[in-house]
Amino acid sequence: MSTAVNLTELREGGVQDVPSVAAIMQAAFDPRYGEAWTNAQCLGMLSLPGVWLVVASVDGVDSGFALSRSTGDEAELLLLATRPAARRRGVAGALLRAVIAEARARDVEKLHLEVRAGNDAVRLYRREGFEKVGERRAYYRGKTGQVFDAQTFSRTLA
Ligand SMILES: CC(C)(COP(=O)(O)OP(=O)(O)OC[C@H]1O[C@@H](n2cnc3c(N)ncnc32)[C@H](O)[C@@H]1OP(=O)(O)O)[C@@H](O)C(=O)NCCC(=O)NCCS
């Protein structure tokens, strides 16, 4: 008899994880929407003050990550992704809660994020207490030049 137990472990990442993050990003983001970043963008962001990376491994395979940045009492979730093969097992939820915990530890009072209108992630963000606070028209530009609106969400951290 086999048991389907997946062990998700979270760790703090760094520049050494950029190849892994890039691989997850390539697999996770649909190029139609223009949401993914380049390796250079990830590397550049990781060298900025206040930026932190959380990597999730499932059964020993790096399968998800969250990239965030805090400045003063505000923070932004910049990227959140899970490999297709590891989805709907709570990986992104665990990453998001780890981001919230770290933001609290940094005395952050408001956590913001931007997401493409219609992205499945909106359900996760609402479930974790985020509320829509604004819209940005034509924020994302996909591979074929088509543009997509973004929605801004934020959550107060008590
Ligand atoms: C969005 C994304 C990060 C979710 O990752 P995940 O590890 O599968 O998420 P979880 O298993 O933690 O799901 C949490 C909740 O999000 C919602 N959700 C996630 N994927 C969904 C889907 N395909 N359809 C509907 N709801 C979905 C559900 O409410 C889900 O809870 P449930 O499984 O109990 O119903 C993943 O699909 C992904 O990498 N997408 C591409 C990258 C992206 O768009 N990132 C977000 C913007 S930066």
Short mmCIF file of C-alpha atoms and ligand atoms in Angstrom, two decimals:
data_model
loop_
_atom_site.label_atom_id
_atom_site.label_comp_id
_atom_site.label_asym_id
_atom_site.label_seq_id
_atom_site.Cartn_x
_atom_site.Cartn_y
_atom_site.Cartn_z
CA MET A 1 0.00 0.00 0.00
CA SER A 2 1.38 3.43 -0.84
CA THR A 3 0.58 6.62 0.99
CA ALA A 4 0.50 9.95 -0.82
CA VAL A 5 2.26 12.18 1.66
CA ASN A 6 4.20 15.11 0.28
CA LEU A 7 6.71 16.78 2.51
CA THR A 8 6.89 20.52 1.87
CA GLU A 9 9.86 22.28 3.43
CA LEU A 10 10.46 26.01 3.39
CA ARG A 11 13.88 27.63 3.56
CA GLU A 12 15.29 31.11 3.26
CA GLY A 13 16.88 31.49 -0.18
CA GLY A 14 19.65 33.64 -1.60
CA VAL A 15 21.50 34.40 -4.84
CA GLN A 16 22.64 30.77 -4.97
CA ASP A 17 18.98 29.81 -5.54
CA VAL A 18 18.48 32.01 -8.63
CA PRO A 19 18.96 29.09 -11.11
CA SER A 20 16.38 27.07 -9.20
CA VAL A 21 14.01 30.04 -8.98
CA ALA A 22 14.45 30.68 -12.72
CA ALA A 23 13.59 27.06 -13.52
CA ILE A 24 10.45 27.21 -11.35
CA MET A 25 9.50 30.53 -12.94
CA GLN A 26 9.92 29.18 -16.48
CA ALA A 27 7.70 26.22 -15.66
CA ALA A 28 5.13 28.18 -13.67
CA PHE A 29 4.38 31.36 -15.59
CA ASP A 30 2.46 31.26 -18.86
CA PRO A 31 4.43 33.44 -21.34
CA ARG A 32 1.12 34.70 -22.74
CA TYR A 33 0.80 37.05 -19.78
CA GLY A 34 4.27 38.56 -19.34
CA GLU A 35 4.36 38.11 -15.54
CA ALA A 36 7.70 36.25 -15.25
CA TRP A 37 11.01 37.98 -14.63
CA THR A 38 14.40 37.37 -16.23
CA ASN A 39 17.29 35.86 -14.23
CA ALA A 40 18.99 39.25 -14.31
CA GLN A 41 15.91 40.91 -12.81
CA CYS A 42 15.83 38.30 -10.01
CA LEU A 43 19.54 38.68 -9.31
CA GLY A 44 19.30 42.46 -9.32
CA MET A 45 16.32 42.42 -6.98
CA LEU A 46 18.01 40.02 -4.55
CA SER A 47 20.90 42.43 -4.15
CA LEU A 48 18.61 45.25 -3.01
CA PRO A 49 18.13 45.96 0.69
CA GLY A 50 15.04 44.51 2.33
CA VAL A 51 14.52 41.77 -0.27
CA TRP A 52 14.00 38.19 0.86
CA LEU A 53 13.37 34.87 -0.84
CA VAL A 54 11.55 31.83 0.49
CA VAL A 55 11.99 28.54 -1.40
CA ALA A 56 9.66 25.55 -1.00
CA SER A 57 10.83 22.05 -1.74
CA VAL A 58 8.40 19.17 -2.12
CA ASP A 59 9.90 15.75 -1.43
CA GLY A 60 13.35 17.27 -1.88
CA VAL A 61 12.63 19.02 -5.20
CA ASP A 62 12.57 22.84 -5.30
CA SER A 63 8.98 23.46 -6.37
CA GLY A 64 7.95 26.96 -5.37
CA PHE A 65 9.22 30.31 -4.21
CA ALA A 66 8.15 33.72 -2.95
CA LEU A 67 10.16 36.89 -3.48
CA SER A 68 9.32 39.92 -1.33
CA ARG A 69 10.67 43.29 -0.33
CA SER A 70 10.16 45.41 2.76
CA THR A 71 10.79 49.12 3.12
CA GLY A 72 10.01 50.65 6.49
CA ASP A 73 6.61 49.50 7.70
CA GLU A 74 5.44 48.37 4.24
CA ALA A 75 6.28 45.29 2.19
CA GLU A 76 5.43 43.91 -1.23
CA LEU A 77 5.07 40.34 -2.41
CA LEU A 78 6.85 40.56 -5.77
CA LEU A 79 6.58 37.01 -7.11
CA LEU A 80 4.90 33.80 -5.99
CA ALA A 81 5.03 30.59 -8.04
CA THR A 82 4.63 26.84 -7.80
CA ARG A 83 5.71 24.32 -10.44
CA PRO A 84 2.66 22.87 -12.23
CA ALA A 85 3.54 19.36 -10.97
CA ALA A 86 3.30 20.50 -7.33
CA ARG A 87 0.14 22.61 -7.49
CA ARG A 88 -3.00 22.44 -5.35
CA ARG A 89 -1.11 20.92 -2.44
CA GLY A 90 -0.84 24.08 -0.41
CA VAL A 91 2.69 25.08 -1.47
CA ALA A 92 1.80 28.68 -2.39
CA GLY A 93 -0.37 28.99 0.70
CA ALA A 94 2.55 27.89 2.91
CA LEU A 95 4.88 30.32 1.12
CA LEU A 96 2.43 33.18 1.52
CA ARG A 97 2.01 32.52 5.24
CA ALA A 98 5.83 32.41 5.60
CA VAL A 99 6.02 35.79 3.84
CA ILE A 100 3.38 37.19 6.22
CA ALA A 101 5.29 35.83 9.25
CA GLU A 102 8.58 37.33 8.08
CA ALA A 103 6.89 40.65 7.30
CA ARG A 104 5.47 40.71 10.84
CA ALA A 105 8.95 39.96 12.21
CA ARG A 106 10.15 43.04 10.30
CA ASP A 107 7.39 45.17 11.90
CA VAL A 108 5.63 45.56 8.58
CA GLU A 109 2.13 46.97 8.93
CA LYS A 110 0.90 46.66 5.34
CA LEU A 111 1.67 43.98 2.78
CA HIS A 112 0.91 44.78 -0.88
CA LEU A 113 0.89 42.77 -4.08
CA GLU A 114 -0.02 43.08 -7.73
CA VAL A 115 -1.65 40.29 -9.66
CA ARG A 116 -2.99 39.92 -13.19
CA ALA A 117 -6.76 40.28 -13.27
CA GLY A 118 -8.20 36.78 -13.62
CA ASN A 119 -5.17 34.97 -12.17
CA ASP A 120 -6.11 31.90 -10.06
CA ALA A 121 -3.87 33.32 -7.33
CA VAL A 122 -6.56 35.92 -6.52
CA ARG A 123 -8.54 33.22 -4.67
CA LEU A 124 -5.50 32.43 -2.55
CA TYR A 125 -4.85 36.09 -1.76
CA ARG A 126 -8.46 36.72 -0.74
CA ARG A 127 -8.43 33.58 1.40
CA GLU A 128 -5.32 34.86 3.20
CA GLY A 129 -6.99 38.17 4.03
CA PHE A 130 -5.93 40.43 1.15
CA GLU A 131 -8.40 42.96 -0.22
CA LYS A 132 -8.43 44.61 -3.60
CA VAL A 133 -7.42 48.25 -3.35
CA GLY A 134 -6.79 49.28 -6.94
CA GLU A 135 -6.32 48.50 -10.61
CA ARG A 136 -3.53 49.18 -13.05
CA ARG A 137 -4.58 49.15 -16.66
CA ALA A 138 -2.34 47.38 -19.21
CA TYR A 139 0.27 46.58 -16.55
CA TYR A 140 1.48 43.27 -18.02
CA ARG A 141 2.59 42.82 -21.62
CA GLY A 142 2.50 39.24 -22.91
CA LYS A 143 4.76 37.56 -25.44
CA THR A 144 2.59 38.56 -28.39
CA GLY A 145 2.25 42.17 -27.24
CA GLN A 146 -1.21 41.74 -25.75
CA VAL A 147 -1.67 43.73 -22.54
CA PHE A 148 -3.37 42.67 -19.30
CA ASP A 149 -4.67 44.66 -16.35
CA ALA A 150 -3.25 44.23 -12.87
CA GLN A 151 -5.13 44.40 -9.61
CA THR A 152 -3.50 45.71 -6.46
CA PHE A 153 -4.27 43.91 -3.21
CA SER A 154 -3.15 44.70 0.30
CA ARG A 155 -3.48 43.32 3.79
CA THR A 156 -2.94 44.92 7.14
CA LEU A 157 -0.73 42.91 9.49
CA ALA A 158 -1.89 43.23 13.07
C1 LIG B 1 -1.11 30.67 -8.30
C2 LIG B 1 -0.13 29.60 -7.82
C3 LIG B 1 1.09 30.25 -7.16
C4 LIG B 1 -0.84 28.70 -6.79
O1 LIG B 1 0.11 27.73 -6.33
P1 LIG B 1 -0.34 26.42 -5.53
O2 LIG B 1 0.85 25.90 -4.80
O3 LIG B 1 -1.04 25.49 -6.44
O4 LIG B 1 -1.39 27.03 -4.51
P2 LIG B 1 -2.08 26.30 -3.26
O5 LIG B 1 -2.10 24.81 -3.45
O6 LIG B 1 -1.44 26.82 -2.02
O7 LIG B 1 -3.57 26.83 -3.43
C5 LIG B 1 -4.13 27.75 -2.56
C6 LIG B 1 -5.49 28.21 -3.06
O8 LIG B 1 -5.36 29.05 -4.21
C7 LIG B 1 -6.50 28.84 -5.07
N1 LIG B 1 -6.06 28.26 -6.33
C8 LIG B 1 -4.79 27.90 -6.66
N2 LIG B 1 -4.76 27.42 -7.93
C9 LIG B 1 -6.02 27.50 -8.40
C10 LIG B 1 -6.63 27.16 -9.64
N3 LIG B 1 -5.93 26.64 -10.66
N4 LIG B 1 -7.96 27.39 -9.79
C11 LIG B 1 -8.69 27.90 -8.77
N5 LIG B 1 -8.17 28.23 -7.56
C12 LIG B 1 -6.86 28.03 -7.39
C13 LIG B 1 -7.41 27.88 -4.33
O9 LIG B 1 -8.27 28.64 -3.51
C14 LIG B 1 -6.41 27.09 -3.51
O10 LIG B 1 -6.95 26.46 -2.40
P3 LIG B 1 -7.57 24.97 -2.57
O11 LIG B 1 -6.59 24.14 -3.35
O12 LIG B 1 -7.76 24.53 -1.15
O13 LIG B 1 -8.86 25.17 -3.33
C15 LIG B 1 0.32 28.70 -9.02
O14 LIG B 1 -0.82 28.29 -9.73
C16 LIG B 1 1.29 29.38 -9.96
O15 LIG B 1 2.51 29.26 -9.82
N6 LIG B 1 0.77 30.10 -10.99
C17 LIG B 1 1.62 30.78 -11.96
C18 LIG B 1 2.40 31.92 -11.33
C19 LIG B 1 1.46 32.99 -10.79
O16 LIG B 1 0.51 33.38 -11.45
N7 LIG B 1 1.74 33.49 -9.55
C20 LIG B 1 0.90 34.47 -8.88
C21 LIG B 1 1.18 35.86 -9.30
S1 LIG B 1 2.83 36.40 -8.91
#
